[in-house]
Amino acid sequence: MTELNYHPFSLTQQQVLAYSPKAASLSSVACSIFMIQKILRDPSRKEKVYHRIMLTLSFHTAIFASIMFLGTWPMPKDSLTASYGAMGTDRTCTAQGFILAFESLTV
């Protein structure tokens, strides 16, 4: 019996697609955390509406980027169309999808 190939990409292409978003996500989380601490440490910035909006946006961007960093890890590893690096369950995949959907609406 022959095994069906559900992936249109080679293994190298799958690895690049799985790992390339991690660098952007890490830099986004780092910049968001920097902005949060910069606003929270200066009392004059906490009073301005602009900085409050930026604080909220940075907070939600940090959450969104953290979930994006996880990438394919929360996806179920035992499904027929499992992506490279998948090591999760249906529940972890659903949780990631819920948080991504919610955070994409807030950002």
Short mmCIF file of C-alpha atoms in Angstrom, two decimals:
data_model
loop_
_atom_site.label_atom_id
_atom_site.label_comp_id
_atom_site.label_asym_id
_atom_site.label_seq_id
_atom_site.Cartn_x
_atom_site.Cartn_y
_atom_site.Cartn_z
CA MET A 1 0.00 0.00 0.00
CA THR A 2 1.43 3.38 -0.96
CA GLU A 3 1.41 6.27 1.46
CA LEU A 4 -0.32 9.45 0.36
CA ASN A 5 1.64 12.69 0.48
CA TYR A 6 -0.56 15.49 1.83
CA HIS A 7 2.17 18.12 1.78
CA PRO A 8 2.84 20.08 -1.40
CA PHE A 9 6.14 21.34 0.08
CA SER A 10 9.46 19.60 0.60
CA LEU A 11 10.77 19.01 4.13
CA THR A 12 13.13 21.99 3.86
CA GLN A 13 10.31 24.26 2.72
CA GLN A 14 8.14 23.06 5.61
CA GLN A 15 10.95 23.82 8.07
CA VAL A 16 11.39 27.33 6.67
CA LEU A 17 7.64 27.96 6.84
CA ALA A 18 7.51 26.67 10.41
CA TYR A 19 10.52 28.58 11.78
CA SER A 20 10.60 31.87 9.85
CA PRO A 21 7.73 33.54 11.76
CA LYS A 22 9.52 32.94 15.06
CA ALA A 23 12.16 35.65 14.48
CA ALA A 24 9.55 38.27 13.64
CA SER A 25 7.45 37.23 16.61
CA LEU A 26 10.38 37.45 19.02
CA SER A 27 11.30 40.94 17.86
CA SER A 28 7.66 42.02 18.10
CA VAL A 29 7.36 40.70 21.66
CA ALA A 30 10.64 42.39 22.65
CA CYS A 31 9.59 45.75 21.19
CA SER A 32 6.14 45.52 22.77
CA ILE A 33 7.60 44.77 26.19
CA PHE A 34 10.04 47.66 25.78
CA MET A 35 7.18 50.04 24.98
CA ILE A 36 5.12 48.77 27.92
CA GLN A 37 7.91 49.26 30.43
CA LYS A 38 8.82 52.67 28.97
CA ILE A 39 5.24 53.90 29.42
CA LEU A 40 4.75 52.36 32.87
CA ARG A 41 8.00 53.73 34.31
CA ASP A 42 7.25 57.37 33.45
CA PRO A 43 4.35 58.82 35.49
CA SER A 44 3.80 61.68 33.03
CA ARG A 45 3.20 59.19 30.21
CA LYS A 46 0.50 57.35 32.14
CA GLU A 47 -1.62 60.50 32.20
CA LYS A 48 -1.76 61.01 28.44
CA VAL A 49 -4.45 59.31 26.38
CA TYR A 50 -2.00 58.62 23.54
CA HIS A 51 0.30 56.63 25.83
CA ARG A 52 -2.62 54.71 27.34
CA ILE A 53 -3.71 53.67 23.86
CA MET A 54 -0.14 52.68 22.99
CA LEU A 55 0.09 50.70 26.24
CA THR A 56 -3.04 48.73 25.39
CA LEU A 57 -1.92 48.14 21.80
CA SER A 58 1.52 47.00 22.97
CA PHE A 59 -0.02 44.62 25.50
CA HIS A 60 -2.24 42.96 22.92
CA THR A 61 0.54 42.91 20.33
CA ALA A 62 2.78 41.09 22.82
CA ILE A 63 0.10 38.45 23.38
CA PHE A 64 -0.59 38.11 19.64
CA ALA A 65 3.11 37.79 18.79
CA SER A 66 3.63 35.24 21.59
CA ILE A 67 0.90 33.04 20.14
CA MET A 68 2.32 33.51 16.64
CA PHE A 69 5.71 32.39 17.97
CA LEU A 70 4.18 29.03 18.85
CA GLY A 71 3.39 28.56 15.15
CA THR A 72 2.88 24.90 14.32
CA TRP A 73 3.72 23.54 17.79
CA PRO A 74 0.11 23.51 19.12
CA MET A 75 -1.21 21.71 16.01
CA PRO A 76 -2.20 18.04 16.43
CA LYS A 77 0.71 15.77 15.59
CA ASP A 78 -1.43 12.73 14.81
CA SER A 79 -3.61 14.21 12.06
CA LEU A 80 -3.21 13.28 8.40
CA THR A 81 -2.26 16.82 7.44
CA ALA A 82 0.09 17.52 10.36
CA SER A 83 2.52 20.32 9.68
CA TYR A 84 6.24 20.19 10.39
CA GLY A 85 6.86 20.70 14.10
CA ALA A 86 3.31 19.83 15.16
CA MET A 87 3.31 18.36 18.66
CA GLY A 88 0.02 19.44 20.20
CA THR A 89 -3.52 18.18 20.53
CA ASP A 90 -6.89 19.32 19.25
CA ARG A 91 -7.34 21.38 22.42
CA THR A 92 -4.04 23.23 22.09
CA CYS A 93 -4.83 23.97 18.46
CA THR A 94 -8.29 25.24 19.38
CA ALA A 95 -6.88 27.41 22.18
CA GLN A 96 -4.29 28.93 19.84
CA GLY A 97 -6.96 29.60 17.22
CA PHE A 98 -9.28 31.24 19.75
CA ILE A 99 -6.55 33.50 21.14
CA LEU A 100 -5.37 34.44 17.62
CA ALA A 101 -8.92 35.27 16.55
CA PHE A 102 -9.57 37.33 19.69
CA GLU A 103 -6.26 39.19 19.58
CA SER A 104 -6.54 39.93 15.86
CA LEU A 105 -9.81 41.71 16.65
CA THR A 106 -8.22 43.74 19.45
CA VAL A 107 -5.12 44.79 17.56
#
